Coordinates of C-alpha atoms (C1' of nucleotides) in Angstrom, one line a residue:
Chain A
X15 CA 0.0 0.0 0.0
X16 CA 2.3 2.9 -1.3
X17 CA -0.2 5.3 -1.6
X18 CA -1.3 7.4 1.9
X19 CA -4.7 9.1 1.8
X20 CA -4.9 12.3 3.6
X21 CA -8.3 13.5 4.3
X22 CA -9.8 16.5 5.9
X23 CA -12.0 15.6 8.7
X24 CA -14.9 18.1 10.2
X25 CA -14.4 16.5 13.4
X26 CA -10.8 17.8 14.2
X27 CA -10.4 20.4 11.0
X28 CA -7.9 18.9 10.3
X29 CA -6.2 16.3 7.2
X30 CA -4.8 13.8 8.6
X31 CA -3.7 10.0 7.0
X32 CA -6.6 8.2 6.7
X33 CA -5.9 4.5 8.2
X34 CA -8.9 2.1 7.4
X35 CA -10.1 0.1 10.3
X36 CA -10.0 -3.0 8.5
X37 CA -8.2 -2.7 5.0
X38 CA -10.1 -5.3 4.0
X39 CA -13.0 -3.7 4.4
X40 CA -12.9 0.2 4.1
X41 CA -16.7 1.2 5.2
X42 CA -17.9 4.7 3.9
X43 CA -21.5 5.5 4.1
X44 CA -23.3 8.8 2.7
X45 CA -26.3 10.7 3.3
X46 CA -28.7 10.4 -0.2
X47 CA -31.5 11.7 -1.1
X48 CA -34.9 12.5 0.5
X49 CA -37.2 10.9 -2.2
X50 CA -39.8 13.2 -2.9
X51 CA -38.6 15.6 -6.0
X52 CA -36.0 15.8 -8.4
X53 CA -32.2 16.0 -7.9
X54 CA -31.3 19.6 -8.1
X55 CA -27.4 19.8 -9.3
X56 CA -26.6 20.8 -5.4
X57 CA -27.5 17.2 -4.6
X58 CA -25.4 15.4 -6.8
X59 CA -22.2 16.8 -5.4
X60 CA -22.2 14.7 -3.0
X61 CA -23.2 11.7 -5.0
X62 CA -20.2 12.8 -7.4
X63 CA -17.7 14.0 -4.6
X64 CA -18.0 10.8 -2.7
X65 CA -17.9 8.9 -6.1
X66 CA -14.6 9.6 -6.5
X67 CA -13.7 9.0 -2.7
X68 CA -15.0 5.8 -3.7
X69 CA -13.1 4.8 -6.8
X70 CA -9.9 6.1 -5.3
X71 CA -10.7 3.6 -2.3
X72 CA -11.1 1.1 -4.4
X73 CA -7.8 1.6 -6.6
X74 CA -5.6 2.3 -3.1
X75 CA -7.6 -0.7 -1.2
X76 CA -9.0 -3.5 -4.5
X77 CA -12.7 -3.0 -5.5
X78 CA -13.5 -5.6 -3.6
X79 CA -12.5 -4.3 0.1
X80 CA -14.7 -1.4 -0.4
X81 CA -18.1 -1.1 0.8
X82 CA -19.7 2.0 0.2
X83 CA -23.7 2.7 1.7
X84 CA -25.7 5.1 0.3
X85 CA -28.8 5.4 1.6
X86 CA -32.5 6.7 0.1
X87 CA -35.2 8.3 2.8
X88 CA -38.4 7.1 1.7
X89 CA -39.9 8.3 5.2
X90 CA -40.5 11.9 5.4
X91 CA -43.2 14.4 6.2
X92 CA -42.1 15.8 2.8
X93 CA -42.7 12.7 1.0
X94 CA -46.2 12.6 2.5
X95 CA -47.3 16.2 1.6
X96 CA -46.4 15.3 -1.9
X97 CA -48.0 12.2 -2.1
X98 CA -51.3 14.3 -1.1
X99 CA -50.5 17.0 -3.6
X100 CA -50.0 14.6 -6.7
X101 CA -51.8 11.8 -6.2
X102 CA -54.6 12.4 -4.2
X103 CA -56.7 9.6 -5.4
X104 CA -54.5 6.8 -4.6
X105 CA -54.7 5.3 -1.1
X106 CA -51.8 7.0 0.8
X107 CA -49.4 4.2 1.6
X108 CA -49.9 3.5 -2.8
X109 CA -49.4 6.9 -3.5
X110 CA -46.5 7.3 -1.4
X111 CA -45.1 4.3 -3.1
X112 CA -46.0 6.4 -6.4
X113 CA -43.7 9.6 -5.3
X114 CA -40.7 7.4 -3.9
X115 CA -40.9 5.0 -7.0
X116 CA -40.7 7.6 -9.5
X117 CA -38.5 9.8 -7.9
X118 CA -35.5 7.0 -7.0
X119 CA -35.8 6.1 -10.6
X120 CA -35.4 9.6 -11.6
X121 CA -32.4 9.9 -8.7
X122 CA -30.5 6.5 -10.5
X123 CA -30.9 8.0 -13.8
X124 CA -29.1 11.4 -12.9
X125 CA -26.7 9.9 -11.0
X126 CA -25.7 7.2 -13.8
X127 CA -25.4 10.0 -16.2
X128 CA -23.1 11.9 -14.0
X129 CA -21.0 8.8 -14.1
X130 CA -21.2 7.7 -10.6
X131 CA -20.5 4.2 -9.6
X132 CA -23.6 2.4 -7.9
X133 CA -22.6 2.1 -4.2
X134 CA -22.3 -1.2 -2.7
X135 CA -25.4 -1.1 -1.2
X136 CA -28.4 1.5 -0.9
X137 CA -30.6 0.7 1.6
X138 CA -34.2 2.2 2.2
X139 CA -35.4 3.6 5.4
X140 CA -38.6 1.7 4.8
X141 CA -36.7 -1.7 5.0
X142 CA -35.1 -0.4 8.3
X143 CA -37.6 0.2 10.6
X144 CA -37.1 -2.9 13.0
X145 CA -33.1 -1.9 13.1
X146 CA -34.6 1.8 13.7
X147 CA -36.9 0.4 16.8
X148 CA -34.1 -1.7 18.1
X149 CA -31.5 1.4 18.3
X150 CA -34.2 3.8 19.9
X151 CA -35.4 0.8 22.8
X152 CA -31.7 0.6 23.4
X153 CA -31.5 4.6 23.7
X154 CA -34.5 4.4 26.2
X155 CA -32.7 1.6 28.0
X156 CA -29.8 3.5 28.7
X157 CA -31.3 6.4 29.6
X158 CA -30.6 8.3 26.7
X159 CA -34.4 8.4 25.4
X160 CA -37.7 9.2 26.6
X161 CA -41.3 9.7 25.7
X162 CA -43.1 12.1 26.3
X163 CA -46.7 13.1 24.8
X164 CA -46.6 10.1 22.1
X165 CA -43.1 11.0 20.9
X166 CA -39.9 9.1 21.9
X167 CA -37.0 12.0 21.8
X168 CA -33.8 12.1 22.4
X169 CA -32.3 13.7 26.0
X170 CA -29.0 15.9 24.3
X171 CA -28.1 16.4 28.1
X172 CA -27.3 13.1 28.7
X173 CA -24.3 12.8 26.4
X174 CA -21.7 15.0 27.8
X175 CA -19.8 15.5 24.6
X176 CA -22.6 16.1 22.4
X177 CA -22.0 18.9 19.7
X178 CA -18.2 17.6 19.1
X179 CA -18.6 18.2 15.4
X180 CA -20.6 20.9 14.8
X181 CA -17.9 22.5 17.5
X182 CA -21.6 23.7 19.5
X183 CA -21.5 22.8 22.9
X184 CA -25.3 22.7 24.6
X185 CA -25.2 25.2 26.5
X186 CA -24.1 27.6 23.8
X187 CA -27.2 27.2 21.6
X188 CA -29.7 29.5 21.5
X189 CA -32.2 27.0 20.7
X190 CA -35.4 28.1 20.1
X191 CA -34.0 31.5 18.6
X192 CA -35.6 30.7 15.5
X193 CA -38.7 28.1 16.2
X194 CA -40.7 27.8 19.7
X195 CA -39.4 24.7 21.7
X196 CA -42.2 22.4 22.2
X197 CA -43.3 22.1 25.8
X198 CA -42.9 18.2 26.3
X199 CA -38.9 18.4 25.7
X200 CA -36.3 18.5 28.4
X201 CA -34.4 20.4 26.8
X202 CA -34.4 22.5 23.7
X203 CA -32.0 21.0 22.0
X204 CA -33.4 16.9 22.2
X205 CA -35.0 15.5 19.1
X206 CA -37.4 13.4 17.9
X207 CA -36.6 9.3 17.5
X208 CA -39.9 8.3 17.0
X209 CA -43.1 9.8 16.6
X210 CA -46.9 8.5 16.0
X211 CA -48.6 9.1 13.2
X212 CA -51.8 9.6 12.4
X213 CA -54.5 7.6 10.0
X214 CA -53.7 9.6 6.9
X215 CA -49.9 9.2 8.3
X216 CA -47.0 6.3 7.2
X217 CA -46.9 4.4 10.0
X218 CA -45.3 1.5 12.5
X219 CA -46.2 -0.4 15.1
X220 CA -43.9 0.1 17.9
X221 CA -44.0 -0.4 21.4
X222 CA -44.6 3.4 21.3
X223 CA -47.9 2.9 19.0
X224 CA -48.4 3.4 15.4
X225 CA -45.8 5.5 14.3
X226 CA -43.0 6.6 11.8
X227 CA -39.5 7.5 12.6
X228 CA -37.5 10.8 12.8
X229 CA -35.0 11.9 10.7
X230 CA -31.9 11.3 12.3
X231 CA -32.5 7.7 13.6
X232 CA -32.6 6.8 9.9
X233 CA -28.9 7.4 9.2
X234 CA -27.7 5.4 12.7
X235 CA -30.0 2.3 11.8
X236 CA -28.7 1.9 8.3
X237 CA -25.0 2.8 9.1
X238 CA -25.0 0.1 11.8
X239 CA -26.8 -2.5 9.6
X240 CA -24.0 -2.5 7.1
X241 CA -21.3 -1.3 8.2
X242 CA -20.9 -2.0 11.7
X243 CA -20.9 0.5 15.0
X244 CA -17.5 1.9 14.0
X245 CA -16.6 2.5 10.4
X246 CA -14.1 5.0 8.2
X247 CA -16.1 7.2 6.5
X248 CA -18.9 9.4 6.6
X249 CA -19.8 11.9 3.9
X250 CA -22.2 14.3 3.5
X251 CA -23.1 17.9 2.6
X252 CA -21.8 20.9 5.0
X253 CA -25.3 22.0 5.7
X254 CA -25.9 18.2 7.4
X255 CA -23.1 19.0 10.2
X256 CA -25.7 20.1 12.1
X257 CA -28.3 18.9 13.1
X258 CA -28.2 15.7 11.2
X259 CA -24.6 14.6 11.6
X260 CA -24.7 15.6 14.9
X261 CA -27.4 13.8 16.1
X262 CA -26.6 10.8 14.4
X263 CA -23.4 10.8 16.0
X264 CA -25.4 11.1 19.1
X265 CA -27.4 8.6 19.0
X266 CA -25.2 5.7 16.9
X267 CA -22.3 6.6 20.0
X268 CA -25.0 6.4 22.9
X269 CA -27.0 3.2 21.4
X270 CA -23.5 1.2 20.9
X271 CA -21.1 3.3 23.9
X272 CA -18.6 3.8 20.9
X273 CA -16.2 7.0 21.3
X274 CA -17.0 7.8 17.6
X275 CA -19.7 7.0 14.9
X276 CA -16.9 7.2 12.0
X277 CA -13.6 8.3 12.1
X278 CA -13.7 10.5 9.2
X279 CA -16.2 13.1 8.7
X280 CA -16.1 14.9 5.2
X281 CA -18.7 17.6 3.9
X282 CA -18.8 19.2 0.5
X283 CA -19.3 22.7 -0.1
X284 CA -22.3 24.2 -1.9
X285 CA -23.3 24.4 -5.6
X286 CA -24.3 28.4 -5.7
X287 CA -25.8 30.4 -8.1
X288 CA -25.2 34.1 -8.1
X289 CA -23.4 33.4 -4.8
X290 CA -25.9 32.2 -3.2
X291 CA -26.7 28.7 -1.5
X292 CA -29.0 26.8 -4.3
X293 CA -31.8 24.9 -2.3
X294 CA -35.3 23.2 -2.8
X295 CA -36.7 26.1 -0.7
X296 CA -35.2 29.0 -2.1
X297 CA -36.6 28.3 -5.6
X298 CA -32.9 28.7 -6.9
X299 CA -32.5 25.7 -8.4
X300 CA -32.1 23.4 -11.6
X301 CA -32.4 19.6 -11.1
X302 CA -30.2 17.5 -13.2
X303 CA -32.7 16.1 -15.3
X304 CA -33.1 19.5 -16.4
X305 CA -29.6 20.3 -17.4
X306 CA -29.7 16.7 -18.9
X307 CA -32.7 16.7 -20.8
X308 CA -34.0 20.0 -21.4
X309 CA -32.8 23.7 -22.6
X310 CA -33.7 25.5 -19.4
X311 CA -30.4 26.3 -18.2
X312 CA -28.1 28.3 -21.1
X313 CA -30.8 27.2 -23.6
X314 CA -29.2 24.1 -24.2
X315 CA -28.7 19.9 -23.1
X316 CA -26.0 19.4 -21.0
X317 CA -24.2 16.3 -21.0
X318 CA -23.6 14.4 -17.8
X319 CA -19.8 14.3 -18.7
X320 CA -19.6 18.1 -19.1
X321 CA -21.9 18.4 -15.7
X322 CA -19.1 16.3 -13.4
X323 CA -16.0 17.1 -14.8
X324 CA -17.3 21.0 -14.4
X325 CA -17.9 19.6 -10.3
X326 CA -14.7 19.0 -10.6
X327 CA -12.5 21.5 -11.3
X328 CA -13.3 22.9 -8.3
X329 CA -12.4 21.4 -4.6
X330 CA -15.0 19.7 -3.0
X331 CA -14.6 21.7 0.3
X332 CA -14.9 25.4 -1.3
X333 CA -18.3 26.7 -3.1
X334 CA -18.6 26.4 -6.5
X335 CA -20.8 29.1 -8.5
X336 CA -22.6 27.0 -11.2
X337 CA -22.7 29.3 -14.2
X338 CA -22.3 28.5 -18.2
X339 CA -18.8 29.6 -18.4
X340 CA -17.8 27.2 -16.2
X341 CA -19.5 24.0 -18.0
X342 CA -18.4 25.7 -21.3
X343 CA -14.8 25.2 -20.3
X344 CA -15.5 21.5 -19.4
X345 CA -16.6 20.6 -22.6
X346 CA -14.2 22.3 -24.3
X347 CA -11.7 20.5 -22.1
X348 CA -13.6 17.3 -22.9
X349 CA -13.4 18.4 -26.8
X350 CA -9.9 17.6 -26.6
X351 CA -9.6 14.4 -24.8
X352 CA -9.1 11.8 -27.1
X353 CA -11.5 8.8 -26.7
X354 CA -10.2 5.4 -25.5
X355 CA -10.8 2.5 -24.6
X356 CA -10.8 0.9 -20.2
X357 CA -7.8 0.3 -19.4
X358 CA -5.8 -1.7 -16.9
X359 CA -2.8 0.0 -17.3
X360 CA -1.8 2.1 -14.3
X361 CA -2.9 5.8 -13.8
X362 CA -1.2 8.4 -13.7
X363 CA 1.1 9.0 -10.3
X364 CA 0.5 12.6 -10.6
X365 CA -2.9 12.0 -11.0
X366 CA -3.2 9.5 -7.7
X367 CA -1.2 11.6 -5.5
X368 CA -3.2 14.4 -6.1
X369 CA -6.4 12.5 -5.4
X370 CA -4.9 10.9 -2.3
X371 CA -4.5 14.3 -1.2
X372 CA -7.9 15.1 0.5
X373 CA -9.3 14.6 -3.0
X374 CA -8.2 17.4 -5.1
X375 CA -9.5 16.8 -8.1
X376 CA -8.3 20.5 -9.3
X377 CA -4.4 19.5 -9.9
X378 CA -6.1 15.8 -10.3
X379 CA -8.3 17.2 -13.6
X380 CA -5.2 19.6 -15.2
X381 CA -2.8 16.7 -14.7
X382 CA -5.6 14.9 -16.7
X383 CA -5.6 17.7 -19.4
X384 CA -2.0 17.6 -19.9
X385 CA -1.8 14.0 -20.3
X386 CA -4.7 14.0 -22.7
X387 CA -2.7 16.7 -25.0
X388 CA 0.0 14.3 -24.1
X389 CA -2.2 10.9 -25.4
X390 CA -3.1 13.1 -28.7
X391 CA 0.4 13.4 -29.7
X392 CA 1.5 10.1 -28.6
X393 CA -0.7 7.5 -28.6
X394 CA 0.9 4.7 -26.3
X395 CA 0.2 6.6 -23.4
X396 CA -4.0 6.5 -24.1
X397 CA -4.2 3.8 -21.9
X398 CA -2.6 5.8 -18.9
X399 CA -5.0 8.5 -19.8
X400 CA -7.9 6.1 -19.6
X401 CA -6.7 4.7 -16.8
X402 CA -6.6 7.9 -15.1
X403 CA -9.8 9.4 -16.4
X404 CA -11.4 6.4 -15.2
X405 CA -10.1 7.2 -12.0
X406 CA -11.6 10.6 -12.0
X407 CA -14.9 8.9 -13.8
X408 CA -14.5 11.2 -16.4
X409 CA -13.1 8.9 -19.5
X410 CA -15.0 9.9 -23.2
X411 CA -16.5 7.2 -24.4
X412 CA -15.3 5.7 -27.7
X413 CA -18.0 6.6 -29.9
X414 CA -18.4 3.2 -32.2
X415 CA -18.3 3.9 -35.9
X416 CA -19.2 0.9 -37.5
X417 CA -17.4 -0.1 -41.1
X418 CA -20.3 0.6 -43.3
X419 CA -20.2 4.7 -42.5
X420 CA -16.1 4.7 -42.0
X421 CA -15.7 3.9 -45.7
X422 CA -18.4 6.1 -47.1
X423 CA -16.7 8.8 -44.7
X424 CA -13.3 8.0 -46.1
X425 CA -14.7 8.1 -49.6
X426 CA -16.1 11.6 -49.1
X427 CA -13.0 12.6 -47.8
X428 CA -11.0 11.7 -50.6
X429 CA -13.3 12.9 -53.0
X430 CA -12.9 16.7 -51.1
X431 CA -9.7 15.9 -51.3
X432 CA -9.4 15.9 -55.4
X433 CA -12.1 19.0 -55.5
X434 CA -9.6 20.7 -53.6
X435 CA -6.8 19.9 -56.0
X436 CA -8.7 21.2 -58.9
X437 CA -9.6 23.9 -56.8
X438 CA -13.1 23.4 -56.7
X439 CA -13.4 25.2 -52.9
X440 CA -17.3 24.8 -53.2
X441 CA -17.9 21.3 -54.1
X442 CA -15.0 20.7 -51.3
X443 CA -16.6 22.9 -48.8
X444 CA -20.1 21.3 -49.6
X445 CA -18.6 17.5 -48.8
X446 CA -17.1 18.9 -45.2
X447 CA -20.2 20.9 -44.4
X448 CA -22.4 17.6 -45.2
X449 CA -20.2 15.8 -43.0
X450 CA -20.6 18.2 -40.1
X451 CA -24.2 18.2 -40.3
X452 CA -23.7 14.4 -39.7
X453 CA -21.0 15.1 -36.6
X454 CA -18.5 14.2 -38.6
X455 CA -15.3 16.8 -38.0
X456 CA -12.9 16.9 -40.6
X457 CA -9.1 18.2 -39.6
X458 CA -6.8 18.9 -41.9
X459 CA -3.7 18.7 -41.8
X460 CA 0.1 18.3 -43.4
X461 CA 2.4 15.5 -43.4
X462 CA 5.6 15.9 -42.1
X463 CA 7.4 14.3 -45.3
X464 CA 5.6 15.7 -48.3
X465 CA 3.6 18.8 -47.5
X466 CA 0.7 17.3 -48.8
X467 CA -2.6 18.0 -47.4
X468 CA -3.7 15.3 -44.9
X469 CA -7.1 15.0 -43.8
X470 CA -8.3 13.2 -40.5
X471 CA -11.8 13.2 -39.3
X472 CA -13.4 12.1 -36.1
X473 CA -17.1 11.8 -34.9
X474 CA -17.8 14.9 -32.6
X475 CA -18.7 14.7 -29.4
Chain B
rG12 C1' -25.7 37.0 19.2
rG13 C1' -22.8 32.1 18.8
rC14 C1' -20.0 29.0 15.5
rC15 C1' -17.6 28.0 10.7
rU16 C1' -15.6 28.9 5.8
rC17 C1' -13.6 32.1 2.2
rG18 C1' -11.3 36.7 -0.4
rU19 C1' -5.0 35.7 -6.2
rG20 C1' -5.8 38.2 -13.5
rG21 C1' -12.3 38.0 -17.5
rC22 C1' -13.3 32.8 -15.5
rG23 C1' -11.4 28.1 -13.0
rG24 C1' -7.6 27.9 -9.8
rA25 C1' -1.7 26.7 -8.0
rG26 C1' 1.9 28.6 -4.8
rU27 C1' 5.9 30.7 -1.8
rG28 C1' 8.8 35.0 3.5
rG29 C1' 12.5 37.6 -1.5
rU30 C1' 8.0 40.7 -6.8
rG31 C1' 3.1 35.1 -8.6
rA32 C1' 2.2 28.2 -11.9
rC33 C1' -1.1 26.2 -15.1
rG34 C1' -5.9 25.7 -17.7
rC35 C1' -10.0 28.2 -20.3
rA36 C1' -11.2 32.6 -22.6
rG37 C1' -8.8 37.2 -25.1
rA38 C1' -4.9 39.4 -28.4
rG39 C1' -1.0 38.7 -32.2
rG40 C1' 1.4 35.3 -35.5
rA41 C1' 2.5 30.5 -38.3
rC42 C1' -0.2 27.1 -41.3
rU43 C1' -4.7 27.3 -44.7
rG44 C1' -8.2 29.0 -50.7
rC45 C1' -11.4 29.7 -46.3
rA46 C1' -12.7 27.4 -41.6
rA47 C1' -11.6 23.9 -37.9
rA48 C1' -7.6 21.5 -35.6
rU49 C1' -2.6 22.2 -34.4
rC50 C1' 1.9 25.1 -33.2
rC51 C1' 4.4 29.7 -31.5
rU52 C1' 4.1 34.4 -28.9
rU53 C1' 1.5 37.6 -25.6
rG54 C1' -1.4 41.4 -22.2
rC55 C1' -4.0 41.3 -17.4
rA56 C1' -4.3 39.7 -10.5
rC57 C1' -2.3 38.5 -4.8
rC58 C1' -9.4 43.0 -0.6
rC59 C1' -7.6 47.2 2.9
rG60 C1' -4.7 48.8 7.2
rA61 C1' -1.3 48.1 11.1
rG62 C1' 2.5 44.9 13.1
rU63 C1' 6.7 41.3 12.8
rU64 C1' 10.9 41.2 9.2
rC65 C1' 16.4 43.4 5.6
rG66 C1' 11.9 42.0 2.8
rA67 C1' 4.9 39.6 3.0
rU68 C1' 0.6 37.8 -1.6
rU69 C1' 2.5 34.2 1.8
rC70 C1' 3.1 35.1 9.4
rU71 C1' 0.1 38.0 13.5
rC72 C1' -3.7 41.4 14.7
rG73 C1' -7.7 44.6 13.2
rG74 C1' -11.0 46.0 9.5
rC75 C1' -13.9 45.5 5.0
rG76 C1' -16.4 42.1 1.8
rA77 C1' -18.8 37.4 0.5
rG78 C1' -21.0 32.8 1.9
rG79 C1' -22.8 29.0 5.3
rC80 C1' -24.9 26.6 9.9
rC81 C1' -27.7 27.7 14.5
rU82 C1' -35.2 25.4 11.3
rC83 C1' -36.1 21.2 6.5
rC84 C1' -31.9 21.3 3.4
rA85 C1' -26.3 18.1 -0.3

RNA sequence: GGCCUCGUGGCGGAGUGGUGACGCAGAGGACUGCAAAUCCUUGCACCCGAGUUCGAUUCUCGGCGAGGCCUCCA
């Protein structure tokens, strides 16, 4: 194991060398989505941040000592008020189905077209609600739960060290600044494990009644299920730190007596637009299936290619202002990449250390852009440059010409080719601006020996 | 009010106590019938102030500015 990860961690602000509990078995789990609209681009930094995290792990470690958790929410209040709103002559529990259906679909199809690996596994909070029970009996057990008025919460006053990541020690909240407390709780700060529902509610049996659970528990249930009370890695968007990450970290370390939850704790910084946070409740957004699929963003498609490498050319940890110019300059940086095939070959050392070096895919994507120049003038180092762009999950894909349209391409070619000699510049511009029209880009060229007029073409991209 | 980031050219962004990479865009040129591609050349920046220092963009302090969390949020 030559290569040393350093990674910044929230919980000490610091990056330090990551050292895997069990190398043979690297555990990272990250916060998805809440099912209940589309993706906006904000979401999928995460999915395409930790992506990488995940690829690099998998080069440093072998694929196959990785195992990275995703999770999808398909319990929320959000979920319900939308399965009201769009289907409101379904029976609930079907129409919820309806909105967390369609919208995980529509969340795997962004995400595969932003090139992200699937994660080794992705459970659903609906297929963790016995694990969820378990953890919160255990928290009232231990006397770090309690119900009051049909709602189990959790007592923040009972863990001494709670607010270690968030660096917001109890007593230094002004809880209740922004929203009333509610009357039943100890304290301002506890939160809610469980919580009944009513009939035109999800709900649970418990041994608390018919209920559904809270946010947090969630996270700690699924964690622990697959990857243990202690793992590496946990991931997750800076505006999670608190409360979520928090108070998972409260309730995993309390249910299990664990000093930490994870050992690692990485958050991404924002996608902003005019320098501003975008979010679901500002109205600031675009989803990806926009961008994707439709011309509401610059008036045009953008590919999912052009979408990730643009996410990264910027570090993970610092804001990035989503803007045209910036995915302009990845697909121009894209245009030039030659094509290639998956290689096993090596990638790039340059290229690894920079990765291994709390992920910064900014020297990691110029490295890439040199080499690529590099590949186009010498062509036995394309598989390093696949290698490495697979790295970065960024490779172009070889766009297959079959035989049929190669040779009537080549025949056009040459046929330009003799117009031009008899200088027939309109016939010969006629041939090259057919071609274009069929994404065909013709480059000429010299050769070296003769001076004669070479022509190359390649499909566009 | 508490806590946390950040502030380098048009944009993305390196970096160092001794006058600042690189990429993209721009400009000029070579090549070309023209264009594209390619190649060469090139202009433009370290938020402000004080301090430490022989010397600070880089260290310290103070401002100013931007953003975030403290409520659901990637």
């Amino acid at each position: 194991m030559s290569v040393t990860l350093k990674l910044y961690n929230t919980l000490n602000r610091e990056k330090t060398a990551f050292q895997p509990i069990d190398a043979d078995n690297v555990r990272m789990y990250v916060c998805g989505p809440t099912v209940y609209d589309f993706a906006h681009i904000g979401n999928a930094r995460p999915a395409i941040v930790f992506d990488v995290l995940f690829r690099l792990l998998r080069h440093v470690y072998g694929d196959s000592h990785v195992t990275y958790a995703r999770n999808i929410t398909d319990v929320d209040d959000k979920i319900n008020a939308r399965a009201l709103r769009d289907f409101p002559h379904l029976p609930l529990n079907d129409a919820i189905h309806a909105v967390t259906e369609k919208t995980a679909k529509q969340f795997h199809a962004d995400v595969a077209a932003l090139g992200c690996l699937e994660p080794t596994v992705e459970p659903r909070a609906t297929d963790n609600i016995e694990q969820m029970v378990a953890i919160i009996e255990k928290l009232i057990g231990n006397g770090h739960a309690y119900v009051a008025e049909g709602e189990v919460l959790f007592d923040t006053r009972s863990m001494t060290d709670y607010g270690q990541l968030s660096k917001r020690p109890l007593d230094e909240q002004q809880a209740g600044i922004r929203i009333a407390v509610d009357a039943h709780k100890k304290n301002p700060g506890d939160f809610v494990l469980w919580k009944l529902s009513s009939d035109n509610e999800p709900g649970w049996e418990s041994p608390w009644g018919r209920g559904r659970p809270g946010w947090h528990i969630e996270c700690s249930a699924m964690s622990n299920r697959y990857l243990g009370e202690v793992f590496d890695i946990h991931g997750g968007g800076l505006d999670l730190i608190f409360p979520h990450h928090e108070n998972e970290i409260a309730q995993s370390r309390c249910a299990h007596g664990t000093e930490v939850m994870a050992n690692v704790w990485m958050h991404n910084g924002f996608v902003q637009v005019e320098g501003r946070k975008m979010s679901k409740s500002d109205g600031n957004f675009v989803t990806v299936n926009q961008l994707l699929a439709t011309q509401d963003f610059g008036g045009r498609q953008w590919p999912g290619e052009i979408l990730r490498l643009a996410m990264l050319m910027t570090h993970y940890r610092e804001p990035i202002d989503f803007s045209i110019k910036r995915l302009e300059e990845a697909e121009r940086l894209l245009a030039k990449w030659p094509a290639a095939d998956a290689s096993d070959t090596a990638p790039c050392p340059i290229i690894i250390d920079a990765l291994a070096d709390d992920l910064n895919t900014v020297a990691a994507v110029q490295r890439l852009h040199a080499l690529a120049q590099e590949a186009n003038a010498d062509a036995t180092l394309l598989p390093m440059f696949a290698a490495s762009a697979t790295l970065l999950g960024v490779l172009p894909e070889k766009t297959e010409v079959d035989e049929a349209l190669a040779g009537a391409v080549d025949a056009l070619v040459a046929m330009r080719l003799e117009m031009l000699k008899a200088k027939n510049f309109a016939e010969a511009d006629r041939i090259r601006d057919e071609l274009s029209a069929k994404g065909i880009q013709l480059k000429d060229g010299k050769d070296a020996a003769t001076g004669e007029r070479m022509t190359t073409w390649e499909v566009k991209r």
